[in-house]
Amino acid sequence: MAAGIAIAGGAGLGLAGNALFDMALNPRAKHSIMARINSGEATGTDMSIFASDPSRSAARAWFDEAKRDISIAPRDGGVLHGWRVWGHGVVPAPDGHRSPESSDADHRYLILCHGYSGRPSDLSREAHAAHRRGFSVLLPAARGHERNGDRYVGMGWLDAYDLLAWIDALVEFDPDARIALYGVSMGGAEVMMASGLDLPPQVRCIIEDCGYTSVWDELAVQMRDLMHLPVSPLLDAAEAVCRARAGYGFREASAQERLRSARVPMLFLHGADDSFVPPAMLDAVYEACASPVKERVLFEGAGHGASSYVHPERYAMIVGDFLSRHL
């Protein structure tokens, strides 16, 4: 009888693990968060908070007009899509490389990585501001998001490897590129998770805003605070499912650990009133970072991903100064 109870309990945990995985990470599951967003039944976190901002609306209109498709072949096959807007004076040659006729002499490129349940256009405001400063901008869609909905959500971990391919595409286009990485929330975790990989010398600096320490830590916060569910053993079960179906584990997907191998200058930003990714994670990732050049800024009164909206002038000054110094 005890054995039967154990088997039933194990089966129940397996079902619960699959349900949690589908809800959070499978865009093709009927009742997943991503499926509801893609069908219009729900709105992504980023858009629901900032949709009424006038500067965001104007930037979105610019982005919709200026964006052009760009794609890569990731290491596990298939195609991943994103958007790009070349800077003023950047002329592509017929062979797909940057033309020698390009008048732009700065060769500055910014890759912007969006958050969970969002899409590249969520960063239209940042892309527009960078483009006006002479940057070319590249905005990949994360796995499981927008046109990449045929993949499981990578929570920044799988996306960090994809980011290497996006970087290689820019270097192939322009070997003299000077590249900065910028990510918010899951995108912030993504650029931190990429920081300890073998980045080419064209990557000059990284900016992360409200990224989490690890996928495990962040999902544990959401289970306790939003779902009011016990972390153990449910998250362990979902991790086992994720490892089997998506090829990664929540604990190994750690920005904190990757930062121990970081070498490029890093800027860490966070809102003091962030209830989605606790501000204590800012201190944890900053302390873990091995880069000889690193800075952190906490924005009082700002919630998750809202620092640039609560303190727009200060935020723009800090980010702009950091980019100027390292690009």
Short mmCIF file of C-alpha atoms in Angstrom, two decimals:
data_model
loop_
_atom_site.label_atom_id
_atom_site.label_comp_id
_atom_site.label_asym_id
_atom_site.label_seq_id
_atom_site.Cartn_x
_atom_site.Cartn_y
_atom_site.Cartn_z
CA MET A 1 0.00 0.00 0.00
CA ALA A 2 2.83 2.36 0.88
CA ALA A 3 4.38 1.65 -2.52
CA GLY A 4 1.08 2.46 -4.21
CA ILE A 5 0.81 5.74 -2.35
CA ALA A 6 4.38 6.61 -3.33
CA ILE A 7 3.67 5.83 -6.98
CA ALA A 8 0.48 7.88 -6.90
CA GLY A 9 2.32 10.73 -5.22
CA GLY A 10 5.08 10.61 -7.81
CA ALA A 11 2.56 10.60 -10.65
CA GLY A 12 0.77 13.55 -9.08
CA LEU A 13 4.02 15.50 -8.85
CA GLY A 14 4.78 14.67 -12.46
CA LEU A 15 1.42 16.01 -13.56
CA ALA A 16 1.90 19.13 -11.44
CA GLY A 17 5.39 19.65 -12.86
CA ASN A 18 4.11 19.38 -16.42
CA ALA A 19 1.26 21.76 -15.66
CA LEU A 20 3.61 24.38 -14.20
CA PHE A 21 6.00 24.00 -17.12
CA ASP A 22 3.22 24.40 -19.67
CA MET A 23 1.72 27.38 -17.89
CA ALA A 24 5.00 29.29 -17.67
CA LEU A 25 7.22 28.08 -20.50
CA ASN A 26 5.18 26.46 -23.28
CA PRO A 27 3.66 29.02 -25.68
CA ARG A 28 1.79 26.26 -27.51
CA ALA A 29 -0.08 25.01 -24.43
CA LYS A 30 -3.72 26.10 -24.58
CA HIS A 31 -3.82 27.75 -21.16
CA SER A 32 -0.24 28.97 -20.90
CA ILE A 33 0.59 32.57 -20.07
CA MET A 34 2.18 33.03 -23.49
CA ALA A 35 -0.79 31.51 -25.34
CA ARG A 36 -3.17 33.88 -23.58
CA ILE A 37 -0.99 36.84 -24.52
CA ASN A 38 -0.61 35.74 -28.15
CA SER A 39 -4.38 35.31 -28.48
CA GLY A 40 -5.05 38.76 -27.02
CA GLU A 41 -6.77 37.32 -23.94
CA ALA A 42 -4.09 38.78 -21.68
CA THR A 43 -1.42 41.48 -21.94
CA GLY A 44 2.28 41.11 -21.22
CA THR A 45 3.62 42.63 -18.03
CA ASP A 46 5.77 45.21 -19.77
CA MET A 47 2.97 46.55 -21.97
CA SER A 48 0.31 46.62 -19.28
CA ILE A 49 2.40 48.87 -17.05
CA PHE A 50 3.62 51.37 -19.63
CA ALA A 51 1.09 51.33 -22.49
CA SER A 52 -0.19 54.85 -21.75
CA ASP A 53 3.22 56.57 -21.83
CA PRO A 54 3.16 59.11 -24.72
CA SER A 55 6.87 58.80 -25.52
CA ARG A 56 6.45 55.05 -25.75
CA SER A 57 3.54 55.42 -28.19
CA ALA A 58 5.55 57.75 -30.45
CA ALA A 59 8.57 55.45 -30.34
CA ARG A 60 6.39 52.45 -31.15
CA ALA A 61 5.06 54.22 -34.25
CA TRP A 62 8.65 54.95 -35.33
CA PHE A 63 9.70 51.37 -34.70
CA ASP A 64 6.79 49.88 -36.65
CA GLU A 65 7.76 52.02 -39.63
CA ALA A 66 11.54 51.63 -39.43
CA LYS A 67 12.02 47.98 -38.39
CA ARG A 68 13.26 45.35 -40.81
CA ASP A 69 13.39 41.59 -40.39
CA ILE A 70 16.60 39.87 -39.40
CA SER A 71 17.13 36.21 -38.54
CA ILE A 72 19.76 33.77 -37.31
CA ALA A 73 20.26 30.01 -37.26
CA PRO A 74 20.68 29.03 -33.58
CA ARG A 75 22.96 26.21 -32.50
CA ASP A 76 20.04 23.77 -32.08
CA GLY A 77 18.71 24.34 -35.61
CA GLY A 78 15.83 26.19 -37.21
CA VAL A 79 15.47 29.95 -37.41
CA LEU A 80 15.03 32.71 -34.83
CA HIS A 81 13.66 36.11 -35.80
CA GLY A 82 14.25 39.64 -34.65
CA TRP A 83 14.14 43.22 -35.89
CA ARG A 84 16.87 45.70 -36.81
CA VAL A 85 17.12 49.37 -37.71
CA TRP A 86 20.45 50.43 -39.18
CA GLY A 87 21.82 53.75 -38.02
CA HIS A 88 22.04 56.89 -40.13
CA GLY A 89 24.72 56.50 -42.77
CA VAL A 90 24.92 52.70 -42.47
CA VAL A 91 24.49 51.25 -45.96
CA PRO A 92 24.18 47.48 -46.48
CA ALA A 93 25.97 46.06 -49.51
CA PRO A 94 24.28 43.60 -51.90
CA ASP A 95 26.20 40.74 -50.27
CA GLY A 96 24.62 41.52 -46.88
CA HIS A 97 27.69 43.12 -45.36
CA ARG A 98 28.15 46.77 -44.46
CA SER A 99 29.08 48.75 -47.56
CA PRO A 100 32.35 50.73 -47.67
CA GLU A 101 30.17 53.60 -48.87
CA SER A 102 28.64 53.89 -45.39
CA SER A 103 29.20 57.38 -43.99
CA ASP A 104 28.76 56.35 -40.36
CA ALA A 105 32.19 56.39 -38.71
CA ASP A 106 31.22 55.27 -35.21
CA HIS A 107 30.19 51.65 -35.88
CA ARG A 108 28.02 51.60 -32.75
CA TYR A 109 25.42 48.86 -32.29
CA LEU A 110 22.99 48.23 -29.43
CA ILE A 111 21.29 44.86 -28.92
CA LEU A 112 18.14 45.21 -26.81
CA CYS A 113 16.64 42.18 -25.06
CA HIS A 114 13.02 42.28 -23.84
CA GLY A 115 11.37 40.72 -20.81
CA TYR A 116 9.22 37.69 -20.11
CA SER A 117 5.81 37.78 -21.84
CA GLY A 118 6.95 40.83 -23.82
CA ARG A 119 8.17 41.42 -27.34
CA PRO A 120 10.89 43.48 -29.06
CA SER A 121 8.58 46.46 -29.57
CA ASP A 122 8.38 46.86 -25.78
CA LEU A 123 11.84 48.43 -26.09
CA SER A 124 10.87 50.81 -28.90
CA ARG A 125 11.46 53.79 -26.60
CA GLU A 126 15.00 52.70 -25.82
CA ALA A 127 15.67 51.78 -29.45
CA HIS A 128 14.42 55.14 -30.69
CA ALA A 129 16.57 57.06 -28.21
CA ALA A 130 19.66 55.05 -29.18
CA HIS A 131 18.97 55.44 -32.89
CA ARG A 132 18.74 59.21 -32.51
CA ARG A 133 22.21 59.08 -30.90
CA GLY A 134 23.62 57.34 -33.95
CA PHE A 135 23.31 53.69 -32.97
CA SER A 136 22.16 50.84 -35.13
CA VAL A 137 19.72 48.78 -33.07
CA LEU A 138 18.97 45.07 -33.06
CA LEU A 139 16.00 43.69 -31.13
CA PRO A 140 15.83 39.86 -31.02
CA ALA A 141 12.60 38.14 -30.04
CA ALA A 142 13.26 35.72 -27.19
CA ARG A 143 12.42 32.04 -27.49
CA GLY A 144 8.71 31.40 -27.05
CA HIS A 145 7.90 35.03 -27.84
CA GLU A 146 6.46 36.84 -30.85
CA ARG A 147 7.55 35.08 -34.08
CA ASN A 148 9.64 32.56 -32.16
CA GLY A 149 6.65 30.88 -30.56
CA ASP A 150 7.68 27.46 -31.86
CA ARG A 151 10.24 27.23 -29.02
CA TYR A 152 9.92 26.76 -25.29
CA VAL A 153 10.66 29.90 -23.26
CA GLY A 154 14.35 29.94 -22.34
CA MET A 155 14.09 32.42 -19.43
CA GLY A 156 17.28 34.11 -20.65
CA TRP A 157 19.41 30.96 -20.31
CA LEU A 158 18.89 29.50 -23.78
CA ASP A 159 18.56 33.04 -25.13
CA ALA A 160 22.08 33.86 -23.91
CA TYR A 161 23.48 31.30 -26.36
CA ASP A 162 21.24 32.73 -29.07
CA LEU A 163 22.64 36.14 -28.21
CA LEU A 164 26.09 34.90 -29.26
CA ALA A 165 24.64 34.13 -32.69
CA TRP A 166 23.05 37.58 -32.91
CA ILE A 167 26.40 39.13 -31.99
CA ASP A 168 28.16 37.02 -34.62
CA ALA A 169 25.64 38.25 -37.21
CA LEU A 170 26.53 41.86 -36.41
CA VAL A 171 30.26 41.14 -36.49
CA GLU A 172 29.82 39.40 -39.85
CA PHE A 173 27.95 42.47 -41.11
CA ASP A 174 30.53 44.90 -39.68
CA PRO A 175 33.83 43.53 -38.31
CA ASP A 176 34.56 46.99 -36.86
CA ALA A 177 31.34 46.97 -34.85
CA ARG A 178 31.37 48.28 -31.28
CA ILE A 179 28.53 46.51 -29.55
CA ALA A 180 26.64 47.13 -26.30
CA LEU A 181 24.12 44.70 -24.80
CA TYR A 182 21.05 45.97 -22.94
CA GLY A 183 18.34 43.88 -21.33
CA VAL A 184 15.34 44.40 -19.05
CA SER A 185 13.92 41.79 -16.63
CA MET A 186 14.30 38.41 -18.38
CA GLY A 187 16.38 40.29 -20.95
CA GLY A 188 18.50 41.60 -18.09
CA ALA A 189 19.07 38.04 -16.92
CA GLU A 190 19.86 37.09 -20.52
CA VAL A 191 22.66 39.63 -20.96
CA MET A 192 24.08 38.70 -17.55
CA MET A 193 23.96 35.02 -18.51
CA ALA A 194 25.83 35.93 -21.70
CA SER A 195 28.45 37.97 -19.82
CA GLY A 196 30.46 34.90 -18.82
CA LEU A 197 30.40 33.28 -22.26
CA ASP A 198 33.13 33.66 -24.87
CA LEU A 199 32.17 37.10 -26.13
CA PRO A 200 34.09 38.56 -29.10
CA PRO A 201 36.11 41.75 -28.57
CA GLN A 202 33.48 43.77 -30.44
CA VAL A 203 31.24 43.54 -27.34
CA ARG A 204 32.35 46.53 -25.28
CA CYS A 205 29.86 46.72 -22.40
CA ILE A 206 26.64 45.33 -20.91
CA ILE A 207 23.70 47.08 -19.22
CA GLU A 208 21.13 45.08 -17.28
CA ASP A 209 17.94 46.42 -15.71
CA CYS A 210 16.10 44.40 -13.02
CA GLY A 211 17.37 40.99 -14.06
CA TYR A 212 17.14 38.05 -11.66
CA THR A 213 19.87 35.97 -10.03
CA SER A 214 18.68 32.65 -11.44
CA VAL A 215 15.60 31.10 -12.98
CA TRP A 216 15.11 29.00 -9.85
CA ASP A 217 15.24 32.05 -7.58
CA GLU A 218 12.80 34.02 -9.69
CA LEU A 219 10.28 31.21 -10.11
CA ALA A 220 10.46 30.56 -6.36
CA VAL A 221 9.55 34.21 -5.73
CA GLN A 222 6.59 33.98 -8.10
CA MET A 223 5.32 30.73 -6.61
CA ARG A 224 5.42 32.11 -3.08
CA ASP A 225 4.18 35.64 -3.73
CA LEU A 226 1.82 35.32 -6.69
CA MET A 227 0.67 31.71 -6.78
CA HIS A 228 0.87 31.03 -3.03
CA LEU A 229 2.19 27.56 -3.76
CA PRO A 230 4.88 25.60 -1.92
CA VAL A 231 8.20 25.83 -3.75
CA SER A 232 9.17 22.32 -2.73
CA PRO A 233 8.44 19.83 -4.19
CA LEU A 234 6.49 21.54 -7.00
CA LEU A 235 9.34 23.59 -8.43
CA ASP A 236 11.62 20.55 -8.29
CA ALA A 237 9.05 18.66 -10.35
CA ALA A 238 8.73 21.48 -12.88
CA GLU A 239 12.53 21.68 -13.12
CA ALA A 240 12.73 17.98 -13.95
CA VAL A 241 10.13 18.48 -16.68
CA CYS A 242 11.99 21.52 -18.03
CA ARG A 243 15.24 19.61 -18.16
CA ALA A 244 13.57 16.78 -20.09
CA ARG A 245 11.53 18.93 -22.47
CA ALA A 246 13.54 22.15 -22.89
CA GLY A 247 17.05 20.96 -22.06
CA TYR A 248 17.91 23.13 -19.08
CA GLY A 249 17.45 23.23 -15.33
CA PHE A 250 16.27 26.17 -13.28
CA ARG A 251 19.23 26.05 -10.88
CA GLU A 252 21.90 25.88 -13.58
CA ALA A 253 20.27 28.84 -15.36
CA SER A 254 22.10 31.29 -13.14
CA ALA A 255 23.08 34.83 -14.02
CA GLN A 256 24.90 35.01 -10.71
CA GLU A 257 27.25 32.15 -11.65
CA ARG A 258 27.87 33.40 -15.19
CA LEU A 259 28.83 36.82 -13.85
CA ARG A 260 31.76 35.22 -12.03
CA SER A 261 33.40 34.97 -15.46
CA ALA A 262 32.35 38.42 -16.73
CA ARG A 263 35.11 40.60 -18.17
CA VAL A 264 33.44 43.51 -19.98
CA PRO A 265 32.22 46.65 -18.16
CA MET A 266 28.82 46.09 -16.53
CA LEU A 267 26.08 48.48 -15.39
CA PHE A 268 23.42 47.11 -13.03
CA LEU A 269 20.11 49.01 -12.64
CA HIS A 270 17.10 48.24 -10.44
CA GLY A 271 13.99 49.83 -8.98
CA ALA A 272 13.84 50.01 -5.18
CA ASP A 273 10.11 49.19 -5.21
CA ASP A 274 10.39 46.17 -7.50
CA SER A 275 8.09 43.45 -6.15
CA PHE A 276 8.57 41.14 -9.14
CA VAL A 277 12.37 40.80 -9.00
CA PRO A 278 13.37 41.72 -5.42
CA PRO A 279 15.95 44.55 -5.17
CA ALA A 280 18.13 42.25 -3.05
CA MET A 281 18.96 40.46 -6.30
CA LEU A 282 20.73 43.62 -7.48
CA ASP A 283 23.28 43.30 -4.69
CA ALA A 284 23.70 39.57 -5.33
CA VAL A 285 24.47 39.91 -9.05
CA TYR A 286 26.67 42.97 -8.53
CA GLU A 287 28.78 41.21 -5.90
CA ALA A 288 29.09 38.11 -8.10
CA CYS A 289 30.31 40.10 -11.11
CA ALA A 290 34.03 39.61 -11.76
CA SER A 291 34.35 42.45 -14.24
CA PRO A 292 37.01 44.98 -13.17
CA VAL A 293 34.61 47.74 -14.22
CA LYS A 294 31.13 47.51 -12.71
CA GLU A 295 28.55 50.00 -11.46
CA ARG A 296 25.14 49.71 -9.80
CA VAL A 297 22.31 52.17 -9.38
CA LEU A 298 19.11 51.78 -7.34
CA PHE A 299 16.17 54.00 -8.36
CA GLU A 300 13.95 54.97 -5.45
CA GLY A 301 10.20 54.69 -5.95
CA ALA A 302 10.49 52.61 -9.12
CA GLY A 303 8.74 49.29 -9.62
CA HIS A 304 9.69 46.46 -11.95
CA GLY A 305 11.20 47.75 -15.18
CA ALA A 306 9.94 51.26 -14.37
CA SER A 307 13.16 53.04 -13.42
CA SER A 308 13.46 54.80 -16.78
CA TYR A 309 9.86 56.04 -16.45
CA VAL A 310 10.00 57.18 -12.82
CA HIS A 311 13.41 58.85 -13.25
CA PRO A 312 13.71 59.44 -17.02
CA GLU A 313 16.35 62.19 -16.99
CA ARG A 314 18.61 60.53 -14.42
CA TYR A 315 18.24 57.13 -16.07
CA ALA A 316 19.07 58.50 -19.52
CA MET A 317 22.08 60.39 -18.13
CA ILE A 318 23.48 57.32 -16.36
CA VAL A 319 23.00 54.99 -19.34
CA GLY A 320 24.21 57.57 -21.85
CA ASP A 321 27.34 58.32 -19.83
CA PHE A 322 28.13 54.62 -19.44
CA LEU A 323 27.77 54.00 -23.18
CA SER A 324 29.87 57.05 -24.04
CA ARG A 325 32.69 55.90 -21.79
CA HIS A 326 32.81 52.35 -23.06
CA LEU A 327 31.90 52.70 -26.74
#
